Amino acid sequence: MKKNIVLFVLFVLPIVAYLFFASGVNSFTTLPVITPKVADFGNWNSLNGKKISLNKKITVLGFGGTNILENRGNYFNLNEKIYKRYNGFEDLQFVILCPLGTEKQAQKIVDALSPFTDVKNWNFVFASNEEIQKFYDGLHLKEKLNKNLETSNVYIVDKERNLRGRKDKKEYKEGYNTFHPSELSNEMLDDFKIILYEYRAALKKNHNATKQL
């Protein structure tokens, strides 16, 4: 009997603990809404010519600004830590909103990613400076865009166009800094799992679970 207990403690218990923590402590909570019902995109052109909308998509949203190439390391971080892990989901898109005139820079980013990444869910969308600023102001965030209309943060927008994040005063988070790979691997990945869990649970409840999520 004692031998069985020892074996359980030494071998089974560590595995159970690992599976529990690997699933994420926040897996069974919900991610608060920071800004409800944000506006959808206007009739703006995308790099690949597709019409991009926030409706019915989980969107990782960024703002590339006028110097996209200077911040290419941020996109590589996001690609490695989040995009490549989840880009197989049909209901997910990554959208970077950029000023008109930066199309060539954006194409260079896509070209640099494409040799080792399926870039089908990377979307660069272009609008005027005024339209970008107005759209960003409508998100009602604490952080402001810089003079180049860029931020290193990306944001999670759910299928109902709600911007999601953390509201707790001690760890308030409306966006995730792509300059820091550790923040993407920890806070963003953890919160992203919560969003996916919510939709999986809803699909299962409605008996229409699909492989999209």
Coordinates of N, CA and C in Angstrom, one line a residue:
M1 N 0.8 -1.2 0.0 CA 0.0 0.0 0.0 C 0.9 1.3 0.0
K2 N 1.9 1.3 0.9 CA 2.8 2.4 1.0 C 3.5 2.6 -0.3
K3 N 3.9 1.5 -0.9 CA 4.6 1.6 -2.2 C 3.8 2.2 -3.3
N4 N 2.5 1.9 -3.3 CA 1.5 2.5 -4.3 C 1.4 4.0 -4.1
I5 N 1.3 4.4 -2.8 CA 1.2 5.8 -2.5 C 2.5 6.6 -2.9
V6 N 3.6 6.0 -2.7 CA 4.9 6.6 -3.1 C 4.9 6.8 -4.6
L7 N 4.6 5.7 -5.3 CA 4.5 5.8 -6.8 C 3.6 6.8 -7.3
F8 N 2.4 6.9 -6.6 CA 1.5 8.0 -7.1 C 2.0 9.4 -6.9
V9 N 2.7 9.6 -5.7 CA 3.2 10.9 -5.5 C 4.4 11.3 -6.4
L10 N 5.2 10.3 -6.7 CA 6.4 10.5 -7.5 C 6.0 10.7 -9.0
F11 N 5.0 9.9 -9.5 CA 4.8 9.9 -10.9 C 3.5 10.5 -11.4
V12 N 2.4 10.1 -10.8 CA 1.1 10.5 -11.2 C 0.8 12.0 -10.9
L13 N 1.0 12.3 -9.6 CA 0.7 13.7 -9.1 C 1.4 14.8 -9.9
P14 N 2.7 14.7 -10.2 CA 3.3 15.7 -11.1 C 2.7 15.9 -12.4
I15 N 2.3 14.7 -13.0 CA 1.7 14.8 -14.4 C 0.3 15.5 -14.3
V16 N -0.5 15.2 -13.3 CA -1.8 15.9 -13.1 C -1.6 17.4 -12.9
A17 N -0.6 17.7 -12.0 CA -0.3 19.1 -11.8 C 0.1 19.8 -13.0
Y18 N 1.0 19.2 -13.8 CA 1.4 19.8 -15.1 C 0.3 20.1 -16.0
L19 N -0.6 19.1 -16.2 CA -1.8 19.3 -17.1 C -2.7 20.4 -16.6
F20 N -2.8 20.5 -15.3 CA -3.6 21.6 -14.7 C -3.1 23.0 -15.1
F21 N -1.8 23.1 -14.8 CA -1.2 24.5 -15.0 C -1.0 24.7 -16.5
A22 N -0.7 23.7 -17.3 CA -0.5 23.9 -18.7 C -1.8 24.4 -19.4
S23 N -2.9 24.1 -18.8 CA -4.2 24.5 -19.4 C -4.5 26.0 -19.1
G24 N -3.7 26.6 -18.2 CA -3.9 28.0 -17.9 C -4.8 28.2 -16.7
V25 N -4.4 29.0 -15.8 CA -5.2 29.3 -14.6 C -6.5 29.9 -14.9
N26 N -6.5 30.8 -15.9 CA -7.6 31.6 -16.3 C -8.6 30.9 -17.3
S27 N -8.4 29.6 -17.5 CA -9.1 29.0 -18.6 C -10.6 29.0 -18.4
F28 N -11.1 29.1 -17.1 CA -12.5 29.0 -16.9 C -13.0 30.3 -16.3
T29 N -12.4 31.4 -16.7 CA -12.9 32.8 -16.4 C -13.3 33.4 -17.7
T30 N -13.9 34.6 -17.7 CA -14.1 35.4 -18.9 C -13.3 36.6 -18.9
L31 N -13.0 37.1 -20.1 CA -12.2 38.2 -20.3 C -13.1 39.5 -20.4
P32 N -12.9 40.5 -19.5 CA -13.8 41.6 -19.5 C -13.8 42.4 -20.8
V33 N -14.9 43.1 -21.0 CA -15.0 44.0 -22.2 C -14.5 45.4 -21.8
I34 N -13.5 45.9 -22.5 CA -13.0 47.2 -22.3 C -13.8 48.2 -23.0
T35 N -14.1 48.0 -24.3 CA -14.9 48.9 -25.1 C -15.9 48.1 -25.9
P36 N -17.2 48.3 -25.6 CA -18.2 47.5 -26.3 C -18.5 48.0 -27.7
K37 N -18.8 47.1 -28.6 CA -19.3 47.5 -29.9 C -18.5 48.6 -30.6
V38 N -17.3 48.3 -30.8 CA -16.4 49.3 -31.6 C -16.9 49.3 -33.0
A39 N -16.6 50.4 -33.7 CA -17.0 50.6 -35.1 C -16.3 49.6 -36.0
D40 N -17.0 49.2 -37.0 CA -16.4 48.3 -38.0 C -15.5 49.2 -38.9
F41 N -14.7 48.5 -39.7 CA -13.8 49.3 -40.7 C -14.7 49.9 -41.7
G42 N -14.2 51.0 -42.3 CA -14.8 51.6 -43.4 C -14.6 50.8 -44.7
N43 N -14.9 51.4 -45.8 CA -14.7 50.8 -47.1 C -13.2 51.0 -47.5
W44 N -12.4 50.3 -46.7 CA -10.9 50.5 -46.9 C -10.3 49.4 -47.6
N45 N -9.2 49.7 -48.4 CA -8.6 48.7 -49.2 C -7.6 47.9 -48.3
S46 N -7.5 46.6 -48.6 CA -6.5 45.8 -48.0 C -5.4 45.4 -49.0
L47 N -4.3 44.9 -48.4 CA -3.1 44.6 -49.3 C -3.5 43.5 -50.3
N48 N -4.3 42.6 -49.9 CA -4.6 41.5 -50.8 C -5.9 41.7 -51.6
G49 N -6.6 42.8 -51.4 CA -7.8 43.1 -52.1 C -9.1 42.6 -51.5
K50 N -9.0 41.9 -50.4 CA -10.1 41.4 -49.7 C -10.8 42.5 -48.9
K51 N -12.1 42.4 -48.8 CA -12.9 43.3 -47.9 C -12.7 42.7 -46.5
I52 N -12.2 43.5 -45.6 CA -11.9 43.1 -44.2 C -12.9 43.7 -43.3
S53 N -13.5 42.9 -42.4 CA -14.5 43.4 -41.5 C -14.2 42.8 -40.1
L54 N -14.6 43.5 -39.1 CA -14.5 42.9 -37.7 C -15.6 42.0 -37.3
N55 N -16.7 42.0 -38.1 CA -17.9 41.2 -37.8 C -17.6 39.7 -37.9
K56 N -18.0 39.0 -36.9 CA -18.0 37.5 -36.9 C -16.5 37.0 -37.0
K57 N -15.6 37.7 -36.6 CA -14.2 37.3 -36.5 C -13.6 37.7 -35.2
I58 N -12.7 36.8 -34.6 CA -11.9 37.2 -33.6 C -10.7 37.9 -34.2
T59 N -10.4 39.1 -33.8 CA -9.4 39.9 -34.5 C -8.3 40.4 -33.5
V60 N -7.1 40.1 -34.0 CA -6.0 40.7 -33.3 C -5.6 42.0 -34.1
L61 N -5.9 43.1 -33.5 CA -5.8 44.4 -34.2 C -4.6 45.2 -33.8
G62 N -3.9 45.8 -34.8 CA -2.7 46.6 -34.6 C -2.8 47.9 -35.5
F63 N -1.9 48.8 -35.1 CA -1.8 50.1 -35.9 C -0.4 50.2 -36.3
G64 N -0.1 50.1 -37.6 CA 1.2 50.1 -38.1 C 1.9 51.4 -38.3
G65 N 1.2 52.5 -38.5 CA 1.8 53.8 -38.6 C 2.5 54.0 -39.9
T66 N 3.2 55.1 -40.0 CA 3.9 55.4 -41.3 C 5.2 54.8 -41.5
N67 N 5.8 54.2 -40.4 CA 7.1 53.5 -40.4 C 7.0 52.0 -40.1
I68 N 6.3 51.3 -40.9 CA 6.0 49.9 -40.6 C 7.3 49.1 -40.6
L69 N 8.2 49.4 -41.5 CA 9.4 48.6 -41.6 C 10.3 48.8 -40.4
E70 N 10.3 50.0 -39.8 CA 11.1 50.2 -38.6 C 10.7 49.3 -37.5
N71 N 9.4 48.9 -37.5 CA 8.9 48.1 -36.4 C 8.6 46.7 -36.8
R72 N 9.4 46.2 -37.8 CA 9.1 44.9 -38.3 C 9.4 43.8 -37.3
G73 N 10.3 44.1 -36.3 CA 10.6 43.1 -35.3 C 9.4 42.8 -34.4
N74 N 8.5 43.8 -34.2 CA 7.3 43.6 -33.5 C 6.4 42.6 -34.2
Y75 N 6.3 42.7 -35.5 CA 5.4 41.8 -36.2 C 6.0 40.4 -36.2
F76 N 7.3 40.3 -36.2 CA 7.9 38.9 -36.2 C 7.7 38.3 -34.8
N77 N 7.7 39.1 -33.7 CA 7.4 38.7 -32.4 C 6.0 38.1 -32.3
L78 N 5.0 38.9 -32.9 CA 3.6 38.5 -32.8 C 3.4 37.3 -33.7
N79 N 4.1 37.2 -34.8 CA 4.0 36.1 -35.7 C 4.4 34.8 -35.0
E80 N 5.6 34.9 -34.3 CA 6.1 33.7 -33.6 C 5.3 33.3 -32.4
K81 N 4.9 34.2 -31.6 CA 4.3 33.9 -30.3 C 2.8 33.6 -30.4
I82 N 2.1 34.2 -31.3 CA 0.7 34.1 -31.4 C 0.2 33.5 -32.7
Y83 N 0.6 34.2 -33.8 CA 0.0 33.9 -35.1 C 0.2 32.5 -35.5
K84 N 1.5 32.0 -35.5 CA 1.8 30.7 -36.0 C 1.1 29.6 -35.2
R85 N 0.8 29.9 -34.0 CA 0.1 28.9 -33.1 C -1.3 28.8 -33.4
Y86 N -2.0 29.9 -33.9 CA -3.4 29.8 -34.1 C -3.9 30.2 -35.5
N87 N -3.1 30.4 -36.4 CA -3.5 30.8 -37.7 C -4.3 29.8 -38.5
G88 N -4.5 28.6 -38.0 CA -5.3 27.6 -38.6 C -6.8 27.8 -38.4
F89 N -7.1 28.6 -37.4 CA -8.5 28.9 -37.1 C -9.2 29.8 -38.1
E90 N -10.2 29.3 -38.7 CA -10.9 30.1 -39.8 C -11.6 31.4 -39.3
D91 N -11.9 31.4 -38.0 CA -12.6 32.5 -37.4 C -11.7 33.6 -36.8
L92 N -10.4 33.4 -37.1 CA -9.4 34.4 -36.6 C -8.7 35.1 -37.7
Q93 N -8.5 36.4 -37.4 CA -7.7 37.3 -38.4 C -6.8 38.2 -37.6
F94 N -5.7 38.5 -38.2 CA -4.8 39.5 -37.7 C -4.8 40.7 -38.7
V95 N -5.1 41.9 -38.2 CA -5.4 43.1 -39.0 C -4.5 44.2 -38.5
I96 N -3.7 44.8 -39.4 CA -2.9 45.9 -39.0 C -3.4 47.1 -39.9
L97 N -3.9 48.1 -39.2 CA -4.4 49.3 -39.9 C -3.3 50.3 -40.1
C98 N -3.1 50.7 -41.4 CA -2.0 51.5 -41.8 C -2.4 52.7 -42.6
P99 N -1.6 53.8 -42.6 CA -2.0 55.0 -43.4 C -1.8 54.7 -44.9
L100 N -2.6 55.3 -45.7 CA -2.4 55.2 -47.2 C -1.0 55.6 -47.5
G101 N -0.4 54.9 -48.5 CA 1.0 55.2 -48.9 C 2.0 54.3 -48.3
T102 N 1.6 53.4 -47.4 CA 2.5 52.5 -46.8 C 2.4 51.1 -47.3
E103 N 1.7 51.0 -48.5 CA 1.4 49.6 -49.0 C 2.7 48.9 -49.3
K104 N 3.7 49.5 -49.9 CA 4.9 48.8 -50.2 C 5.7 48.3 -49.0
Q105 N 5.7 49.1 -47.9 CA 6.3 48.7 -46.7 C 5.6 47.4 -46.1
A106 N 4.2 47.5 -46.2 CA 3.5 46.3 -45.7 C 3.8 45.1 -46.5
Q107 N 3.9 45.2 -47.8 CA 4.2 44.1 -48.7 C 5.5 43.5 -48.3
K108 N 6.5 44.3 -48.0 CA 7.8 43.8 -47.6 C 7.7 43.0 -46.3
I109 N 6.8 43.4 -45.4 CA 6.7 42.6 -44.2 C 6.1 41.2 -44.5
V110 N 5.0 41.2 -45.3 CA 4.4 40.0 -45.7 C 5.4 39.1 -46.5
D111 N 6.2 39.7 -47.4 CA 7.2 38.9 -48.1 C 8.2 38.3 -47.2
A112 N 8.6 39.0 -46.1 CA 9.6 38.5 -45.2 C 9.0 37.4 -44.3
L113 N 7.7 37.4 -44.1 CA 7.1 36.4 -43.2 C 6.8 35.1 -44.0
S114 N 6.5 35.3 -45.3 CA 5.9 34.2 -46.1 C 6.8 33.0 -46.3
P115 N 8.2 33.1 -46.3 CA 9.0 31.9 -46.4 C 8.8 30.8 -45.3
F116 N 8.4 31.3 -44.1 CA 8.2 30.3 -43.0 C 6.9 30.4 -42.3
T117 N 5.9 31.1 -42.9 CA 4.6 31.3 -42.3 C 3.5 31.3 -43.4
D118 N 2.4 30.6 -43.1 CA 1.2 30.8 -44.0 C 0.6 32.1 -43.7
V119 N 0.7 33.1 -44.6 CA 0.4 34.5 -44.3 C -1.1 34.8 -44.6
K120 N -1.9 33.8 -44.9 CA -3.3 34.1 -45.4 C -4.1 34.9 -44.4
N121 N -3.8 34.8 -43.1 CA -4.6 35.5 -42.1 C -3.9 36.8 -41.6
W122 N -2.8 37.2 -42.3 CA -2.2 38.5 -42.0 C -2.9 39.5 -43.0
N123 N -3.5 40.5 -42.4 CA -4.2 41.5 -43.3 C -3.7 42.9 -42.9
F124 N -3.2 43.6 -43.9 CA -2.9 45.0 -43.8 C -3.9 45.8 -44.5
V125 N -4.6 46.8 -43.8 CA -5.7 47.6 -44.3 C -5.3 49.0 -44.2
F126 N -5.7 49.8 -45.3 CA -5.2 51.1 -45.4 C -6.3 52.2 -45.4
A127 N -6.1 53.2 -44.7 CA -7.1 54.3 -44.6 C -6.3 55.6 -44.5
S128 N -7.0 56.7 -44.6 CA -6.4 58.0 -44.4 C -6.0 58.3 -43.0
N129 N -5.1 59.2 -42.8 CA -4.7 59.5 -41.4 C -5.9 59.9 -40.5
E130 N -6.8 60.7 -41.1 CA -7.9 61.1 -40.3 C -8.9 60.0 -40.0
E131 N -9.0 59.1 -40.9 CA -9.9 57.9 -40.6 C -9.3 57.0 -39.6
I132 N -8.0 56.8 -39.6 CA -7.3 56.0 -38.6 C -7.5 56.6 -37.2
Q133 N -7.2 57.9 -37.1 CA -7.3 58.6 -35.8 C -8.7 58.5 -35.3
K134 N -9.7 58.7 -36.1 CA -11.1 58.7 -35.7 C -11.5 57.3 -35.2
F135 N -11.0 56.3 -36.0 CA -11.3 54.9 -35.6 C -10.7 54.6 -34.2
Y136 N -9.4 55.0 -34.1 CA -8.7 54.7 -32.8 C -9.4 55.4 -31.7
D137 N -9.8 56.6 -31.9 CA -10.4 57.4 -30.8 C -11.7 56.7 -30.3
G138 N -12.4 56.0 -31.3 CA -13.6 55.3 -31.0 C -13.4 54.1 -30.1
L139 N -12.1 53.6 -30.0 CA -11.8 52.5 -29.1 C -11.8 52.9 -27.6
H140 N -11.7 54.2 -27.4 CA -11.7 54.8 -26.0 C -10.6 54.2 -25.1
L141 N -9.4 54.2 -25.6 CA -8.3 53.6 -24.8 C -7.5 54.6 -24.1
K142 N -6.8 54.2 -23.1 CA -6.0 55.1 -22.3 C -4.7 55.5 -23.1
E143 N -4.1 54.6 -23.8 CA -3.0 54.9 -24.6 C -3.4 55.7 -25.8
K144 N -2.5 56.5 -26.3 CA -2.7 57.3 -27.5 C -1.8 56.8 -28.6
L145 N -2.2 57.0 -29.8 CA -1.3 56.8 -31.0 C -0.2 57.9 -31.0
N146 N 1.0 57.5 -31.4 CA 2.0 58.6 -31.5 C 1.8 59.4 -32.8
K147 N 2.7 60.3 -33.1 CA 2.5 61.2 -34.2 C 2.5 60.5 -35.6
N148 N 3.1 59.2 -35.6 CA 3.1 58.4 -36.8 C 1.9 57.5 -36.9
L149 N 1.0 57.7 -36.0 CA -0.3 56.9 -36.0 C 0.0 55.4 -35.8
E150 N 1.0 55.2 -34.9 CA 1.4 53.8 -34.6 C 1.4 53.5 -33.1
T151 N 1.3 52.3 -32.7 CA 1.5 51.8 -31.3 C 2.1 50.4 -31.4
S152 N 2.9 50.1 -30.5 CA 3.4 48.7 -30.4 C 2.4 47.7 -29.8
N153 N 1.3 48.2 -29.3 CA 0.3 47.4 -28.8 C -0.6 46.8 -29.9
V154 N -1.1 45.6 -29.6 CA -2.2 45.0 -30.4 C -3.3 44.7 -29.4
Y155 N -4.5 44.6 -30.0 CA -5.7 44.5 -29.2 C -6.5 43.3 -29.7
I156 N -7.3 42.7 -28.7 CA -8.2 41.6 -29.0 C -9.6 42.1 -29.2
V157 N -10.2 41.9 -30.3 CA -11.6 42.2 -30.6 C -12.4 41.0 -30.9
D158 N -13.4 40.7 -30.1 CA -14.2 39.5 -30.3 C -15.2 39.6 -31.5
K159 N -15.9 38.5 -31.7 CA -16.8 38.4 -32.9 C -17.9 39.4 -32.9
E160 N -18.2 39.9 -31.7 CA -19.3 40.9 -31.6 C -18.7 42.3 -31.6
R161 N -17.5 42.5 -31.9 CA -16.8 43.7 -32.0 C -16.6 44.4 -30.6
N162 N -16.4 43.6 -29.6 CA -16.1 44.1 -28.3 C -14.6 44.0 -28.1
L163 N -14.0 45.1 -27.7 CA -12.5 45.0 -27.4 C -12.4 44.5 -26.0
R164 N -11.6 43.4 -25.8 CA -11.5 42.7 -24.6 C -10.1 42.9 -23.9
G165 N -10.0 42.8 -22.6 CA -8.8 43.0 -21.9 C -9.0 42.7 -20.4
R166 N -8.2 43.3 -19.6 CA -8.2 43.1 -18.1 C -8.6 44.5 -17.5
K167 N -9.6 44.4 -16.6 CA -10.1 45.6 -16.0 C -9.6 45.8 -14.5
D168 N -9.0 44.8 -14.0 CA -8.5 44.9 -12.6 C -7.5 46.0 -12.5
K169 N -7.6 46.8 -11.5 CA -6.8 48.0 -11.3 C -5.3 47.6 -11.2
K170 N -5.0 46.4 -10.6 CA -3.6 46.0 -10.4 C -3.0 45.5 -11.7
E171 N -3.8 45.0 -12.6 CA -3.2 44.5 -13.8 C -4.0 44.9 -15.0
Y172 N -4.5 46.2 -15.0 CA -5.3 46.7 -16.1 C -4.5 46.5 -17.5
K173 N -5.2 46.0 -18.4 CA -4.5 45.7 -19.7 C -5.5 45.8 -20.8
E174 N -5.3 46.8 -21.7 CA -6.2 47.0 -22.9 C -5.6 46.5 -24.1
G175 N -4.2 46.4 -24.1 CA -3.5 45.9 -25.3 C -2.2 45.2 -24.8
Y176 N -1.6 44.6 -25.8 CA -0.4 43.7 -25.5 C 0.8 44.2 -26.3
N177 N 1.9 44.5 -25.7 CA 3.0 45.1 -26.3 C 3.8 44.1 -27.1
T178 N 3.8 44.3 -28.4 CA 4.5 43.3 -29.3 C 6.0 43.5 -29.3
F179 N 6.5 44.6 -28.7 CA 8.0 44.7 -28.5 C 8.6 43.8 -27.5
H180 N 7.7 43.3 -26.6 CA 8.2 42.4 -25.6 C 7.6 41.0 -25.8
P181 N 8.4 40.0 -26.3 CA 8.0 38.7 -26.5 C 7.4 38.0 -25.3
S182 N 7.9 38.3 -24.1 CA 7.5 37.7 -22.9 C 6.0 38.1 -22.6
E183 N 5.6 39.3 -23.0 CA 4.2 39.8 -22.7 C 3.3 39.0 -23.7
L184 N 3.7 38.8 -24.9 CA 2.9 38.0 -25.8 C 2.8 36.6 -25.4
S185 N 3.9 36.0 -24.9 CA 3.9 34.6 -24.4 C 3.1 34.3 -23.1
N186 N 3.0 35.4 -22.3 CA 2.3 35.2 -21.1 C 0.9 35.9 -21.0
E187 N 0.9 37.2 -20.8 CA -0.4 37.8 -20.7 C -1.3 37.7 -21.9
M188 N -0.8 37.9 -23.1 CA -1.7 37.8 -24.3 C -2.1 36.4 -24.6
L189 N -1.2 35.5 -24.5 CA -1.5 34.1 -24.8 C -2.5 33.6 -23.8
D190 N -2.4 33.9 -22.5 CA -3.3 33.5 -21.5 C -4.7 34.1 -21.8
D191 N -4.8 35.4 -22.1 CA -6.1 36.0 -22.4 C -6.7 35.5 -23.7
F192 N -5.8 35.2 -24.7 CA -6.3 34.7 -25.9 C -7.0 33.3 -25.7
K193 N -6.4 32.5 -24.9 CA -7.0 31.2 -24.6 C -8.4 31.3 -24.0
I194 N -8.5 32.4 -23.2 CA -9.9 32.6 -22.6 C -10.9 32.9 -23.6
I195 N -10.6 33.7 -24.6 CA -11.5 34.0 -25.7 C -11.9 32.8 -26.4
L196 N -10.9 32.0 -26.8 CA -11.1 30.7 -27.5 C -12.0 29.8 -26.7
Y197 N -11.7 29.7 -25.4 CA -12.5 28.8 -24.5 C -14.0 29.3 -24.5
E198 N -14.2 30.6 -24.4 CA -15.6 31.1 -24.4 C -16.3 30.6 -25.6
Y199 N -15.7 30.7 -26.8 CA -16.4 30.4 -28.0 C -16.6 28.9 -28.2
R200 N -15.6 28.1 -27.7 CA -15.7 26.7 -27.8 C -16.9 26.2 -26.9
A201 N -17.0 26.8 -25.7 CA -18.0 26.5 -24.7 C -19.4 26.8 -25.3
A202 N -19.5 28.0 -26.0 CA -20.7 28.4 -26.6 C -21.2 27.5 -27.7
L203 N -20.2 27.1 -28.5 CA -20.5 26.2 -29.6 C -20.9 24.8 -29.1
K204 N -20.3 24.4 -28.1 CA -20.6 23.1 -27.5 C -22.0 23.1 -26.9
K205 N -22.3 24.2 -26.3 CA -23.6 24.4 -25.6 C -24.7 24.4 -26.7
N206 N -24.5 25.0 -27.8 CA -25.4 25.1 -28.9 C -25.4 23.9 -29.8
H207 N -24.6 22.9 -29.5 CA -24.5 21.6 -30.2 C -24.1 21.8 -31.7
N208 N -23.2 22.9 -31.9 CA -22.8 23.1 -33.3 C -21.3 23.4 -33.3
A209 N -20.6 22.7 -32.5 CA -19.1 22.8 -32.4 C -18.5 22.5 -33.8
T210 N -17.5 23.3 -34.2 CA -16.9 23.1 -35.4 C -15.4 23.1 -35.2
K211 N -14.6 22.9 -36.3 CA -13.2 22.9 -36.2 C -12.6 24.3 -36.3
Q212 N -13.4 25.3 -36.6 CA -12.9 26.6 -36.7 C -12.2 27.1 -35.5
L213 N -12.7 26.7 -34.3 CA -12.1 27.2 -33.0 C -11.6 25.9 -32.3

